[in-house]
Short mmCIF file of C-alpha atoms and ligand atoms in Angstrom, two decimals:
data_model
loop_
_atom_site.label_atom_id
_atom_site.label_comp_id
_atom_site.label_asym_id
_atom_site.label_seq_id
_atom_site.Cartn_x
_atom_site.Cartn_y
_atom_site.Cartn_z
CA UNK A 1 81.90 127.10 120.38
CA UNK A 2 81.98 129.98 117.82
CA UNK A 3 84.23 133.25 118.88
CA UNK A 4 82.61 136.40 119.24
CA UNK A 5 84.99 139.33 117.72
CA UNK A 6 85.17 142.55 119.99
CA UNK A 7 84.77 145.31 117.61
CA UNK A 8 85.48 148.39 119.56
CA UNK A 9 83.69 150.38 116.57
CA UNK A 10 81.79 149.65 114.00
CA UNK A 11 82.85 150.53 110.87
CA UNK A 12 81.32 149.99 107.06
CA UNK A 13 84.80 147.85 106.56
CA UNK A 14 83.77 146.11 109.74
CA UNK A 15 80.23 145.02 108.43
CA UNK A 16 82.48 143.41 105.23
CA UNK A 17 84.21 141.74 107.76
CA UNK A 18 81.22 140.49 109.44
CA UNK A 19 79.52 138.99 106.46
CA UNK A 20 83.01 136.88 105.73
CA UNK A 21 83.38 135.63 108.78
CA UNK A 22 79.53 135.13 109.12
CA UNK A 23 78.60 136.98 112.18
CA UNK A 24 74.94 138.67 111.95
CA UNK A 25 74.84 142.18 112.07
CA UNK A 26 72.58 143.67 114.50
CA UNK A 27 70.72 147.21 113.17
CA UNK A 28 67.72 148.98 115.43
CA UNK A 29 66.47 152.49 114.61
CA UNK A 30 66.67 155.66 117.21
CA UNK A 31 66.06 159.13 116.44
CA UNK A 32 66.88 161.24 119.77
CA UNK A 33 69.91 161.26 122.05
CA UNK A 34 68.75 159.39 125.11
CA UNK A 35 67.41 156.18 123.31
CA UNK A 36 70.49 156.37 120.56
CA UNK A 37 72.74 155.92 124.05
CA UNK A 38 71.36 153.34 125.01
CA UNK A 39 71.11 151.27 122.28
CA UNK A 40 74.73 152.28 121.45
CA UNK A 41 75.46 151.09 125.29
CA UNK A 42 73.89 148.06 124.86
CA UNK A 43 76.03 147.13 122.04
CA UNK A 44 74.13 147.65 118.66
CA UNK A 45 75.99 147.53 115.47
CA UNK A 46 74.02 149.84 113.28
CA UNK A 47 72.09 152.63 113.95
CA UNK A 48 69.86 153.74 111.22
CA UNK A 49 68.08 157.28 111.63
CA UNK A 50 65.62 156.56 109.54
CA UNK A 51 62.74 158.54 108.37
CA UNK A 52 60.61 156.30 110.01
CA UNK A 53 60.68 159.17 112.18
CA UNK A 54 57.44 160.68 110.45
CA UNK A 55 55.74 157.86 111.84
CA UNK A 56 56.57 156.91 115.01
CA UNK A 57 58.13 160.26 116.28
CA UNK A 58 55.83 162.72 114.43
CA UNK A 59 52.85 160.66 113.84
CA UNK A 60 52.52 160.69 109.78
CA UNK A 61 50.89 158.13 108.07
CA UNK A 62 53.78 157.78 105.79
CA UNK A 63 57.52 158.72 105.35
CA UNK A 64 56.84 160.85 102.35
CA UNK A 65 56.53 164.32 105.01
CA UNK A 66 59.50 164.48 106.86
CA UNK A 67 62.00 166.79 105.36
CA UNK A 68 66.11 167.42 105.51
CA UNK A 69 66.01 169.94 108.27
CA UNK A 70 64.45 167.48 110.41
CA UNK A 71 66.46 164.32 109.54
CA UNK A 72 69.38 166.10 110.23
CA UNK A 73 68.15 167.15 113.51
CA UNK A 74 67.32 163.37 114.12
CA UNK A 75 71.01 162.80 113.30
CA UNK A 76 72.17 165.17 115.06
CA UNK A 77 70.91 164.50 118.15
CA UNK A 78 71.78 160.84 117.97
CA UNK A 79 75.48 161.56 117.32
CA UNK A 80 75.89 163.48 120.63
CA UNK A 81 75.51 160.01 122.13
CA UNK A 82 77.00 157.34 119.60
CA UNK A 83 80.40 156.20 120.56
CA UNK A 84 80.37 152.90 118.80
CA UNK A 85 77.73 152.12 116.77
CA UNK A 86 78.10 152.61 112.78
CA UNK A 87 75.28 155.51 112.11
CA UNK A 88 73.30 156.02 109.06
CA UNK A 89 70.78 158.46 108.11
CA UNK A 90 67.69 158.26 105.31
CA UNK A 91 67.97 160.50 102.47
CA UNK A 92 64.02 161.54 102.73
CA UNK A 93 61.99 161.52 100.27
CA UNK A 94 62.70 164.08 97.31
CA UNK A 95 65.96 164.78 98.61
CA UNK A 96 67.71 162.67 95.51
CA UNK A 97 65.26 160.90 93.18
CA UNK A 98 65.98 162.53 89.87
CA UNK A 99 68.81 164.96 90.39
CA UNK A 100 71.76 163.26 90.80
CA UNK A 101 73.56 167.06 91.94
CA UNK A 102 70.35 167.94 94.34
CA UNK A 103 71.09 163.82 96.12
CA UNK A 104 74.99 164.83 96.63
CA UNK A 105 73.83 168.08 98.57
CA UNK A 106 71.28 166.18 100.41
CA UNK A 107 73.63 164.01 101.65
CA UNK A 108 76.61 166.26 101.62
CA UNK A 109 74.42 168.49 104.47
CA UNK A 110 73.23 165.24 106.21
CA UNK A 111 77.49 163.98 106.60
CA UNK A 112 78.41 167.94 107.54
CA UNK A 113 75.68 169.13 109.59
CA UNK A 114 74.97 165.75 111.75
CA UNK A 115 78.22 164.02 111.68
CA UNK A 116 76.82 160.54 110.98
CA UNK A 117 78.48 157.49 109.00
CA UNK A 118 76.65 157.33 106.48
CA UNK A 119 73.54 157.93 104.49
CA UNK A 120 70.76 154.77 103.26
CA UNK A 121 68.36 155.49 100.05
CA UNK A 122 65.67 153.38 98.66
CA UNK A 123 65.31 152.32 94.99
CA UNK A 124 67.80 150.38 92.48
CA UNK A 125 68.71 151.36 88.74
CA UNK A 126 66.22 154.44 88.97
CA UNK A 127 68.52 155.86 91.54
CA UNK A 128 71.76 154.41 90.82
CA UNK A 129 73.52 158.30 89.31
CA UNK A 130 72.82 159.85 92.38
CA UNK A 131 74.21 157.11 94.71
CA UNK A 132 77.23 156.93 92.23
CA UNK A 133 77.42 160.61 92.34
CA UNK A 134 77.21 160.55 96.36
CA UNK A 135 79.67 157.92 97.07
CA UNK A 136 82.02 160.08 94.63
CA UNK A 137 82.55 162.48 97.34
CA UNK A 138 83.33 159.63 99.91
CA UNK A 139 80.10 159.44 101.64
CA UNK A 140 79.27 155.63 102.18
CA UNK A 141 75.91 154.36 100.97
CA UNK A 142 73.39 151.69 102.16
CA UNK A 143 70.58 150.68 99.80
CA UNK A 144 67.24 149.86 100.33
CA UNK A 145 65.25 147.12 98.37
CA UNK A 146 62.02 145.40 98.27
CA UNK A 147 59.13 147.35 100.35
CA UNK A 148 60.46 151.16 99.58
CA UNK A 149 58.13 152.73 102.24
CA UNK A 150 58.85 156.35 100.33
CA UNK A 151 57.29 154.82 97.31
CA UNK A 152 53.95 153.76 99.05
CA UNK A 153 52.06 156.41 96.64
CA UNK A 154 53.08 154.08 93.88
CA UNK A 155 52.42 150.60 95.66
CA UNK A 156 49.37 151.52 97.35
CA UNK A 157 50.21 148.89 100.48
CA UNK A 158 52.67 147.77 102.22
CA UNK A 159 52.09 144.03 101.64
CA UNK A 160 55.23 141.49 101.11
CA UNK A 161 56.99 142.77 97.55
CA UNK A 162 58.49 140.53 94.92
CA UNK A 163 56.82 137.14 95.29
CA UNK A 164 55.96 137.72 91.54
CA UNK A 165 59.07 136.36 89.53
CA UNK A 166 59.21 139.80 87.34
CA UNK A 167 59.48 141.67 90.50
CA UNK A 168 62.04 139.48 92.23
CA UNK A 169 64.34 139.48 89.07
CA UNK A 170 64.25 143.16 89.29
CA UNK A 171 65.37 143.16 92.92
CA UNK A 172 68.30 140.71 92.05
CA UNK A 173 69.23 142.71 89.29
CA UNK A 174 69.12 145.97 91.13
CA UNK A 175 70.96 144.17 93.95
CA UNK A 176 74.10 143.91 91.45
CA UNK A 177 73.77 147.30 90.14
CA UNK A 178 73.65 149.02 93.64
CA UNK A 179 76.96 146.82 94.71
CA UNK A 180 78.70 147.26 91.42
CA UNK A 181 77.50 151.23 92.39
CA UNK A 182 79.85 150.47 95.44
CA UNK A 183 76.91 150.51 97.94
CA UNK A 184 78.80 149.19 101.27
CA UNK A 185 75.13 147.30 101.71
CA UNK A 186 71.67 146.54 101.21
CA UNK A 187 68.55 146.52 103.61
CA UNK A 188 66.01 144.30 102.24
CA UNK A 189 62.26 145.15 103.47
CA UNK A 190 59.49 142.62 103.39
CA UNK A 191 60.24 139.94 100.76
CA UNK A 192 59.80 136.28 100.76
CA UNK A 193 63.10 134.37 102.95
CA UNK A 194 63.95 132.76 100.34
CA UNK A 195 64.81 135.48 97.88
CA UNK A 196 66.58 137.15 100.65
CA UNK A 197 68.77 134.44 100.87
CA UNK A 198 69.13 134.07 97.41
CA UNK A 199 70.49 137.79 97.19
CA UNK A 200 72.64 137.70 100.69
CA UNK A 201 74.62 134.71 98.60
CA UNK A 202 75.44 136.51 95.28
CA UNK A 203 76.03 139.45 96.26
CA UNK A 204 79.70 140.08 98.50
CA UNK A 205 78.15 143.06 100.63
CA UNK A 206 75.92 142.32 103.62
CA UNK A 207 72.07 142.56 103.46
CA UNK A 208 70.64 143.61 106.60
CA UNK A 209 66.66 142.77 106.02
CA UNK A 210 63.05 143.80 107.67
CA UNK A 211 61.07 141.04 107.24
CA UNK A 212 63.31 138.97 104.42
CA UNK A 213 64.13 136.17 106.50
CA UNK A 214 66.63 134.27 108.50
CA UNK A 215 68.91 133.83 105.60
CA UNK A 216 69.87 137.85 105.63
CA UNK A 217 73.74 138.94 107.32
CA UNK A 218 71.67 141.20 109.57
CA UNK A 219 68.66 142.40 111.22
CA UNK A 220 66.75 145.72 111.36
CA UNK A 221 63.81 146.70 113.52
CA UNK A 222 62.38 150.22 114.49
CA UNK A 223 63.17 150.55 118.22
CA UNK A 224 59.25 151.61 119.04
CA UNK A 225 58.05 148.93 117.24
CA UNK A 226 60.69 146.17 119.30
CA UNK A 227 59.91 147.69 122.62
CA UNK A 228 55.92 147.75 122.38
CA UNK A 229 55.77 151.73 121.80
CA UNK A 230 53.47 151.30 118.81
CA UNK A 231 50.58 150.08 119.59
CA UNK A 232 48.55 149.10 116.45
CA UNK A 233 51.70 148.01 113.83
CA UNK A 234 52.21 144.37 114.44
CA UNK A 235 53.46 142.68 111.13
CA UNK A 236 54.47 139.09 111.22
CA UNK A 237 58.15 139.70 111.09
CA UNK A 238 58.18 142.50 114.29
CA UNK A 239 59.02 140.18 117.43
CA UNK A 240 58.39 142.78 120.46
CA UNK A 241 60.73 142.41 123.24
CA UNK A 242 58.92 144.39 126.04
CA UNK A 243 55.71 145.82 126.01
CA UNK A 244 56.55 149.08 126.99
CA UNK A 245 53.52 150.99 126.12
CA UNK A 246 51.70 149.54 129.16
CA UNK A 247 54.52 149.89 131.00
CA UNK A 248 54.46 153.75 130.26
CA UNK A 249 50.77 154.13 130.53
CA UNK A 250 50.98 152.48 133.96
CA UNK A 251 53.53 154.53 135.17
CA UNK A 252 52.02 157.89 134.15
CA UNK A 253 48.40 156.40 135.97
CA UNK A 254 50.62 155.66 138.90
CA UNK A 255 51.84 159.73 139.09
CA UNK A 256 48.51 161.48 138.34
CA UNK A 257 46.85 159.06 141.20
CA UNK A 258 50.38 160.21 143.80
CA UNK A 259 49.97 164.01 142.35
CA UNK A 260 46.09 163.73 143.06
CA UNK A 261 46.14 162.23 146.29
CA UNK A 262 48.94 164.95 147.43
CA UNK A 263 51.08 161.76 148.11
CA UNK A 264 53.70 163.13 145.88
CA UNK A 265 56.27 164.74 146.56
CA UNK A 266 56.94 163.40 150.02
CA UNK A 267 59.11 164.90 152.64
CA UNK A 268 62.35 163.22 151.39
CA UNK A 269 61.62 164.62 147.57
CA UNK A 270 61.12 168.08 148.70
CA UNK A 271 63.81 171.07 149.54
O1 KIV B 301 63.04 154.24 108.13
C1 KIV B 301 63.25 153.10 108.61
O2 KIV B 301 63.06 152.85 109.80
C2 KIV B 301 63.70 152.06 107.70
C3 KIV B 301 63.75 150.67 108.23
C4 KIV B 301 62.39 150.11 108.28
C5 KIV B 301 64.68 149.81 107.47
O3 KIV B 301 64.00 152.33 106.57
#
């Protein structure tokens, strides 16, 4: 029977760890204190403030909208309720593509005016100056390969990336670059399994992927989707775990009917 290690907090040297000894690194987004406490409570590993926030909490179409000021009060919030989980935030979009000085005040405010762990940016060799330039000042970086959401201008979907060979030789090679960067990891979004495998074994830092397989060190899912919040996104890699959005709907039917009929509140619920 294999040992499960007690990690009283999760730490970017702990996620090394975990990748060596081969235990899977568990990663689920939240964006506001009371669901960040829970999943920190439940025993996450990661939690990634990610700018998946213009979608499910502000209801964009894409992540190109949200700005700083708001990750950072995404952050924030989540911080006043993490006490174990490793936290990173997104860098959002045309916070550090192209300026290398304008990325290391992006994520200089993120670290200072959030407290979180870390920050996460998507792209390879177009971005590598500005991740070398962040992790200069001792702010840990995750990558972010593959589907690069922020880029969806460019794509023009959001269907499966590198299954051409070009494109997949590009990932592997950007893989190197952003560990030789000294990138502490690497999420990989919505690639064939087998080319996530093929970069979780050369490279020596975990990948935590989104749709790239079984063969990845970790996993990463946006909390709304897991539950059954959203509604409409149901991709074949998203396995929902409750089906909350009924559950919610029901609930709310359930109080309009009790505030309708007068039958709320009752004697014992009033002062
Ligand atoms: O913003 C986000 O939620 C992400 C995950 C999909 C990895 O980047």
């Amino acid at each position: 029977m294999s040992k499960k290690t007690i990690y009283p907090k999760i730490t970017t040297h702990v996620l090394q760890e975990m990748k060596l000894k081969g235990e899977k690194i568990a990663m689920l987004t939240a964006y506001d204190y009371s669901m960040a406490g829970l999943i920190d409570e439940a025993g996450i590993d990661v939690i990634l403030v990610g700018d998946s926030a213009s979608n499910v909490m502000a209801g964009n179409k894409t992540t190109v909208p949200i700005t700083l000021n708001e990750m950072i009060y995404h952050a924030s919030s989540v911080m006043n309720a993490v006490s174990r989980a490793l936290v990173v935030v997104d860098l959002p979009f045309g916070t550090y593509q192209g300026d290398s000085l304008e990325a290391l005040h992006s994520a200089i405010r993120i670290m200072k005016e959030s407290g979180a762990n870390a920050v996460k940016m998507e792209g390879g060799k177009e971005i590598v100056q500005s991740v070398k330039r962040i992790l200069s000042a001792g702010i840990p970086v995750l990558g972010h390969l593959g589907l690069t959401p922020q880029s969806i201008h460019k794509f023009g979907t959001y269907v499966v990336r590198a299954t051409e060979e070009k494109e997949a030789e590009k990932l592997i090679k950007d893989a190197h670059i952003l560990e030789e960067a000294g990138c502490f990891g690497i999420v990989l979004e919505k690639i064939p399994a087998e080319l996530g495998t093929k970069v979780t074994q050369e490279i020596k830092i975990p990948t935590i992927g989104i749709g790239a397989g079984n063969g990845t060190d970790g996993q990463v899912l946006v909390i709304h989707d897991m539950l059954g919040i959203t509604q409409k996104f149901s991709p074949r890699f998203l396995r929902r775990y409750h089906n909350l959005s009924e559950e919610i709907k029901g609930s709310v039917q359930s109080y309009i009917t009790d505030v309708k009929s007068s039958d709320f509140p009752n004697d014992r619920e009033q002062y």
